[in-house]
Amino acid sequence: MIVLNVTYKCKPEMREEFLEAIMSEGIDVACRAEEGNIKYDYYFHTDNSDELLLVEKWKDADALEKHSKQPHFARLGELKKDYVNDTIIEKFVL
């Protein structure tokens, strides 16, 4: 299993709008529906109003690789240009 903790450091006061854009375009739903996805959930940081945490769990490296080639993955990258200043990814292989 592969776990990713993805921290989005959003532009000031853009965190909620970023998550709304993700959800309105169904990116979260599409990711959860992918073969090999175990978890794909967003969380608000309680001490920083501009950070958004995404926790992803994937069955294996092949599932994660396929995920990175999906159109909704590319669309998330496009949305980040409008809403996110920096992205930090922590990867854990279990």
mmCIF file with all atom_site columns, N, CA, C and O in Angstrom, residues 6-8 10 13-23 41-55:
data_model
loop_
_atom_site.group_PDB
_atom_site.id
_atom_site.type_symbol
_atom_site.label_atom_id
_atom_site.label_alt_id
_atom_site.label_comp_id
_atom_site.label_asym_id
_atom_site.label_entity_id
_atom_site.label_seq_id
_atom_site.pdbx_PDB_ins_code
_atom_site.Cartn_x
_atom_site.Cartn_y
_atom_site.Cartn_z
_atom_site.occupancy
_atom_site.B_iso_or_equiv
_atom_site.pdbx_formal_charge
_atom_site.auth_seq_id
_atom_site.auth_comp_id
_atom_site.auth_asym_id
_atom_site.auth_atom_id
_atom_site.pdbx_PDB_model_num
ATOM 1   N N  . VAL A 1 6  ? -0.650  14.900 1.033  1.00 0.00 ? 6  VAL A N  1
ATOM 2   C CA . VAL A 1 6  ? -0.406  16.015 0.135  1.00 0.00 ? 6  VAL A CA 1
ATOM 3   C C  . VAL A 1 6  ? -0.901  17.286 0.819  1.00 0.00 ? 6  VAL A C  1
ATOM 4   O O  . VAL A 1 6  ? -2.099  17.435 1.063  1.00 0.00 ? 6  VAL A O  1
ATOM 5   N N  . THR A 1 7  ? 0.021   18.178 1.120  1.00 0.00 ? 7  THR A N  1
ATOM 6   C CA . THR A 1 7  ? -0.347  19.448 1.750  1.00 0.00 ? 7  THR A CA 1
ATOM 7   C C  . THR A 1 7  ? -0.317  20.534 0.694  1.00 0.00 ? 7  THR A C  1
ATOM 8   O O  . THR A 1 7  ? 0.721   20.800 0.079  1.00 0.00 ? 7  THR A O  1
ATOM 9   N N  . TYR A 1 8  ? -1.471  21.137 0.475  1.00 0.00 ? 8  TYR A N  1
ATOM 10  C CA . TYR A 1 8  ? -1.575  22.266 -0.449 1.00 0.00 ? 8  TYR A CA 1
ATOM 11  C C  . TYR A 1 8  ? -1.480  23.542 0.366  1.00 0.00 ? 8  TYR A C  1
ATOM 12  O O  . TYR A 1 8  ? -2.283  23.756 1.276  1.00 0.00 ? 8  TYR A O  1
ATOM 13  N N  . CYS A 1 10 ? -2.314  26.926 0.028  1.00 0.00 ? 10 CYS A N  1
ATOM 14  C CA . CYS A 1 10 ? -3.148  27.720 -0.865 1.00 0.00 ? 10 CYS A CA 1
ATOM 15  C C  . CYS A 1 10 ? -2.811  29.208 -0.788 1.00 0.00 ? 10 CYS A C  1
ATOM 16  O O  . CYS A 1 10 ? -2.257  29.687 0.204  1.00 0.00 ? 10 CYS A O  1
ATOM 17  N N  . GLU A 1 13 ? -6.605  32.928 1.653  1.00 0.00 ? 13 GLU A N  1
ATOM 18  C CA . GLU A 1 13 ? -8.060  32.852 1.668  1.00 0.00 ? 13 GLU A CA 1
ATOM 19  C C  . GLU A 1 13 ? -8.656  32.151 0.454  1.00 0.00 ? 13 GLU A C  1
ATOM 20  O O  . GLU A 1 13 ? -9.803  32.405 0.085  1.00 0.00 ? 13 GLU A O  1
ATOM 21  N N  . MET A 1 14 ? -7.905  31.226 -0.151 1.00 0.00 ? 14 MET A N  1
ATOM 22  C CA . MET A 1 14 ? -8.383  30.509 -1.336 1.00 0.00 ? 14 MET A CA 1
ATOM 23  C C  . MET A 1 14 ? -8.640  29.019 -1.054 1.00 0.00 ? 14 MET A C  1
ATOM 24  O O  . MET A 1 14 ? -9.060  28.288 -1.942 1.00 0.00 ? 14 MET A O  1
ATOM 25  N N  . ARG A 1 15 ? -8.392  28.582 0.164  1.00 0.00 ? 15 ARG A N  1
ATOM 26  C CA . ARG A 1 15 ? -8.505  27.157 0.484  1.00 0.00 ? 15 ARG A CA 1
ATOM 27  C C  . ARG A 1 15 ? -9.904  26.607 0.199  1.00 0.00 ? 15 ARG A C  1
ATOM 28  O O  . ARG A 1 15 ? -10.059 25.581 -0.478 1.00 0.00 ? 15 ARG A O  1
ATOM 29  N N  . GLU A 1 16 ? -10.929 27.263 0.709  1.00 0.00 ? 16 GLU A N  1
ATOM 30  C CA . GLU A 1 16 ? -12.292 26.776 0.529  1.00 0.00 ? 16 GLU A CA 1
ATOM 31  C C  . GLU A 1 16 ? -12.696 26.798 -0.938 1.00 0.00 ? 16 GLU A C  1
ATOM 32  O O  . GLU A 1 16 ? -13.350 25.873 -1.423 1.00 0.00 ? 16 GLU A O  1
ATOM 33  N N  . GLU A 1 17 ? -12.302 27.844 -1.661 1.00 0.00 ? 17 GLU A N  1
ATOM 34  C CA . GLU A 1 17 ? -12.622 27.930 -3.087 1.00 0.00 ? 17 GLU A CA 1
ATOM 35  C C  . GLU A 1 17 ? -11.932 26.814 -3.868 1.00 0.00 ? 17 GLU A C  1
ATOM 36  O O  . GLU A 1 17 ? -12.511 26.254 -4.807 1.00 0.00 ? 17 GLU A O  1
ATOM 37  N N  . PHE A 1 18 ? -10.695 26.482 -3.488 1.00 0.00 ? 18 PHE A N  1
ATOM 38  C CA . PHE A 1 18 ? -9.968  25.402 -4.138 1.00 0.00 ? 18 PHE A CA 1
ATOM 39  C C  . PHE A 1 18 ? -10.707 24.078 -3.937 1.00 0.00 ? 18 PHE A C  1
ATOM 40  O O  . PHE A 1 18 ? -10.970 23.346 -4.903 1.00 0.00 ? 18 PHE A O  1
ATOM 41  N N  . LEU A 1 19 ? -11.091 23.784 -2.712 1.00 0.00 ? 19 LEU A N  1
ATOM 42  C CA . LEU A 1 19 ? -11.807 22.544 -2.441 1.00 0.00 ? 19 LEU A CA 1
ATOM 43  C C  . LEU A 1 19 ? -13.163 22.534 -3.149 1.00 0.00 ? 19 LEU A C  1
ATOM 44  O O  . LEU A 1 19 ? -13.566 21.503 -3.711 1.00 0.00 ? 19 LEU A O  1
ATOM 45  N N  . GLU A 1 20 ? -13.855 23.645 -3.173 1.00 0.00 ? 20 GLU A N  1
ATOM 46  C CA . GLU A 1 20 ? -15.136 23.724 -3.876 1.00 0.00 ? 20 GLU A CA 1
ATOM 47  C C  . GLU A 1 20 ? -14.956 23.440 -5.365 1.00 0.00 ? 20 GLU A C  1
ATOM 48  O O  . GLU A 1 20 ? -15.784 22.754 -5.978 1.00 0.00 ? 20 GLU A O  1
ATOM 49  N N  . ALA A 1 21 ? -13.879 23.962 -5.966 1.00 0.00 ? 21 ALA A N  1
ATOM 50  C CA . ALA A 1 21 ? -13.612 23.718 -7.384 1.00 0.00 ? 21 ALA A CA 1
ATOM 51  C C  . ALA A 1 21 ? -13.345 22.233 -7.634 1.00 0.00 ? 21 ALA A C  1
ATOM 52  O O  . ALA A 1 21 ? -13.846 21.660 -8.610 1.00 0.00 ? 21 ALA A O  1
ATOM 53  N N  . ILE A 1 22 ? -12.574 21.618 -6.757 1.00 0.00 ? 22 ILE A N  1
ATOM 54  C CA . ILE A 1 22 ? -12.283 20.185 -6.878 1.00 0.00 ? 22 ILE A CA 1
ATOM 55  C C  . ILE A 1 22 ? -13.579 19.381 -6.830 1.00 0.00 ? 22 ILE A C  1
ATOM 56  O O  . ILE A 1 22 ? -13.825 18.509 -7.669 1.00 0.00 ? 22 ILE A O  1
ATOM 57  N N  . MET A 1 23 ? -14.415 19.704 -5.867 1.00 0.00 ? 23 MET A N  1
ATOM 58  C CA . MET A 1 23 ? -15.646 18.947 -5.680 1.00 0.00 ? 23 MET A CA 1
ATOM 59  C C  . MET A 1 23 ? -16.669 19.240 -6.779 1.00 0.00 ? 23 MET A C  1
ATOM 60  O O  . MET A 1 23 ? -17.354 18.327 -7.245 1.00 0.00 ? 23 MET A O  1
ATOM 61  N N  . ASP A 1 41 ? -9.285  11.605 0.668  1.00 0.00 ? 41 ASP A N  1
ATOM 62  C CA . ASP A 1 41 ? -10.072 12.535 1.477  1.00 0.00 ? 41 ASP A CA 1
ATOM 63  C C  . ASP A 1 41 ? -9.293  13.801 1.794  1.00 0.00 ? 41 ASP A C  1
ATOM 64  O O  . ASP A 1 41 ? -8.084  13.756 2.032  1.00 0.00 ? 41 ASP A O  1
ATOM 65  N N  . TYR A 1 42 ? -10.024 14.909 1.827  1.00 0.00 ? 42 TYR A N  1
ATOM 66  C CA . TYR A 1 42 ? -9.451  16.222 2.127  1.00 0.00 ? 42 TYR A CA 1
ATOM 67  C C  . TYR A 1 42 ? -9.764  16.615 3.565  1.00 0.00 ? 42 TYR A C  1
ATOM 68  O O  . TYR A 1 42 ? -10.849 16.308 4.079  1.00 0.00 ? 42 TYR A O  1
ATOM 69  N N  . TYR A 1 43 ? -8.824  17.349 4.185  1.00 0.00 ? 43 TYR A N  1
ATOM 70  C CA . TYR A 1 43 ? -8.974  17.813 5.572  1.00 0.00 ? 43 TYR A CA 1
ATOM 71  C C  . TYR A 1 43 ? -8.482  19.250 5.683  1.00 0.00 ? 43 TYR A C  1
ATOM 72  O O  . TYR A 1 43 ? -7.474  19.612 5.072  1.00 0.00 ? 43 TYR A O  1
ATOM 73  N N  . PHE A 1 44 ? -9.181  20.029 6.496  1.00 0.00 ? 44 PHE A N  1
ATOM 74  C CA . PHE A 1 44 ? -8.745  21.396 6.777  1.00 0.00 ? 44 PHE A CA 1
ATOM 75  C C  . PHE A 1 44 ? -7.735  21.386 7.918  1.00 0.00 ? 44 PHE A C  1
ATOM 76  O O  . PHE A 1 44 ? -7.935  20.708 8.926  1.00 0.00 ? 44 PHE A O  1
ATOM 77  N N  . HIS A 1 45 ? -6.692  22.142 7.769  1.00 0.00 ? 45 HIS A N  1
ATOM 78  C CA . HIS A 1 45 ? -5.699  22.344 8.819  1.00 0.00 ? 45 HIS A CA 1
ATOM 79  C C  . HIS A 1 45 ? -6.314  23.283 9.845  1.00 0.00 ? 45 HIS A C  1
ATOM 80  O O  . HIS A 1 45 ? -6.835  24.343 9.491  1.00 0.00 ? 45 HIS A O  1
ATOM 81  N N  . THR A 1 46 ? -6.267  22.927 11.113 1.00 0.00 ? 46 THR A N  1
ATOM 82  C CA . THR A 1 46 ? -6.917  23.752 12.139 1.00 0.00 ? 46 THR A CA 1
ATOM 83  C C  . THR A 1 46 ? -6.113  24.983 12.528 1.00 0.00 ? 46 THR A C  1
ATOM 84  O O  . THR A 1 46 ? -6.686  25.965 12.994 1.00 0.00 ? 46 THR A O  1
ATOM 85  N N  . ASP A 1 47 ? -4.792  24.947 12.334 1.00 0.00 ? 47 ASP A N  1
ATOM 86  C CA . ASP A 1 47 ? -3.956  26.079 12.743 1.00 0.00 ? 47 ASP A CA 1
ATOM 87  C C  . ASP A 1 47 ? -3.552  26.999 11.593 1.00 0.00 ? 47 ASP A C  1
ATOM 88  O O  . ASP A 1 47 ? -2.946  28.034 11.827 1.00 0.00 ? 47 ASP A O  1
ATOM 89  N N  . ASN A 1 48 ? -3.851  26.594 10.371 1.00 0.00 ? 48 ASN A N  1
ATOM 90  C CA . ASN A 1 48 ? -3.457  27.400 9.215  1.00 0.00 ? 48 ASN A CA 1
ATOM 91  C C  . ASN A 1 48 ? -4.612  27.415 8.224  1.00 0.00 ? 48 ASN A C  1
ATOM 92  O O  . ASN A 1 48 ? -4.898  26.404 7.582  1.00 0.00 ? 48 ASN A O  1
ATOM 93  N N  . SER A 1 49 ? -5.258  28.559 8.084  1.00 0.00 ? 49 SER A N  1
ATOM 94  C CA . SER A 1 49 ? -6.453  28.653 7.242  1.00 0.00 ? 49 SER A CA 1
ATOM 95  C C  . SER A 1 49 ? -6.148  28.599 5.750  1.00 0.00 ? 49 SER A C  1
ATOM 96  O O  . SER A 1 49 ? -7.070  28.620 4.936  1.00 0.00 ? 49 SER A O  1
ATOM 97  N N  . ASP A 1 50 ? -4.877  28.535 5.376  1.00 0.00 ? 50 ASP A N  1
ATOM 98  C CA . ASP A 1 50 ? -4.514  28.457 3.960  1.00 0.00 ? 50 ASP A CA 1
ATOM 99  C C  . ASP A 1 50 ? -3.967  27.089 3.559  1.00 0.00 ? 50 ASP A C  1
ATOM 100 O O  . ASP A 1 50 ? -3.538  26.907 2.423  1.00 0.00 ? 50 ASP A O  1
ATOM 101 N N  . GLU A 1 51 ? -4.008  26.118 4.463  1.00 0.00 ? 51 GLU A N  1
ATOM 102 C CA . GLU A 1 51 ? -3.510  24.780 4.140  1.00 0.00 ? 51 GLU A CA 1
ATOM 103 C C  . GLU A 1 51 ? -4.661  23.787 4.031  1.00 0.00 ? 51 GLU A C  1
ATOM 104 O O  . GLU A 1 51 ? -5.617  23.827 4.799  1.00 0.00 ? 51 GLU A O  1
ATOM 105 N N  . LEU A 1 52 ? -4.529  22.907 3.052  1.00 0.00 ? 52 LEU A N  1
ATOM 106 C CA . LEU A 1 52 ? -5.487  21.840 2.824  1.00 0.00 ? 52 LEU A CA 1
ATOM 107 C C  . LEU A 1 52 ? -4.702  20.535 2.716  1.00 0.00 ? 52 LEU A C  1
ATOM 108 O O  . LEU A 1 52 ? -3.719  20.463 1.970  1.00 0.00 ? 52 LEU A O  1
ATOM 109 N N  . LEU A 1 53 ? -5.108  19.531 3.468  1.00 0.00 ? 53 LEU A N  1
ATOM 110 C CA . LEU A 1 53 ? -4.428  18.246 3.459  1.00 0.00 ? 53 LEU A CA 1
ATOM 111 C C  . LEU A 1 53 ? -5.260  17.230 2.688  1.00 0.00 ? 53 LEU A C  1
ATOM 112 O O  . LEU A 1 53 ? -6.464  17.087 2.931  1.00 0.00 ? 53 LEU A O  1
ATOM 113 N N  . LEU A 1 54 ? -4.622  16.541 1.770  1.00 0.00 ? 54 LEU A N  1
ATOM 114 C CA . LEU A 1 54 ? -5.232  15.423 1.055  1.00 0.00 ? 54 LEU A CA 1
ATOM 115 C C  . LEU A 1 54 ? -4.513  14.155 1.490  1.00 0.00 ? 54 LEU A C  1
ATOM 116 O O  . LEU A 1 54 ? -3.285  14.085 1.422  1.00 0.00 ? 54 LEU A O  1
ATOM 117 N N  . VAL A 1 55 ? -5.280  13.172 1.958  1.00 0.00 ? 55 VAL A N  1
ATOM 118 C CA . VAL A 1 55 ? -4.713  11.868 2.311  1.00 0.00 ? 55 VAL A CA 1
ATOM 119 C C  . VAL A 1 55 ? -5.205  10.870 1.269  1.00 0.00 ? 55 VAL A C  1
ATOM 120 O O  . VAL A 1 55 ? -6.412  10.700 1.088  1.00 0.00 ? 55 VAL A O  1
#
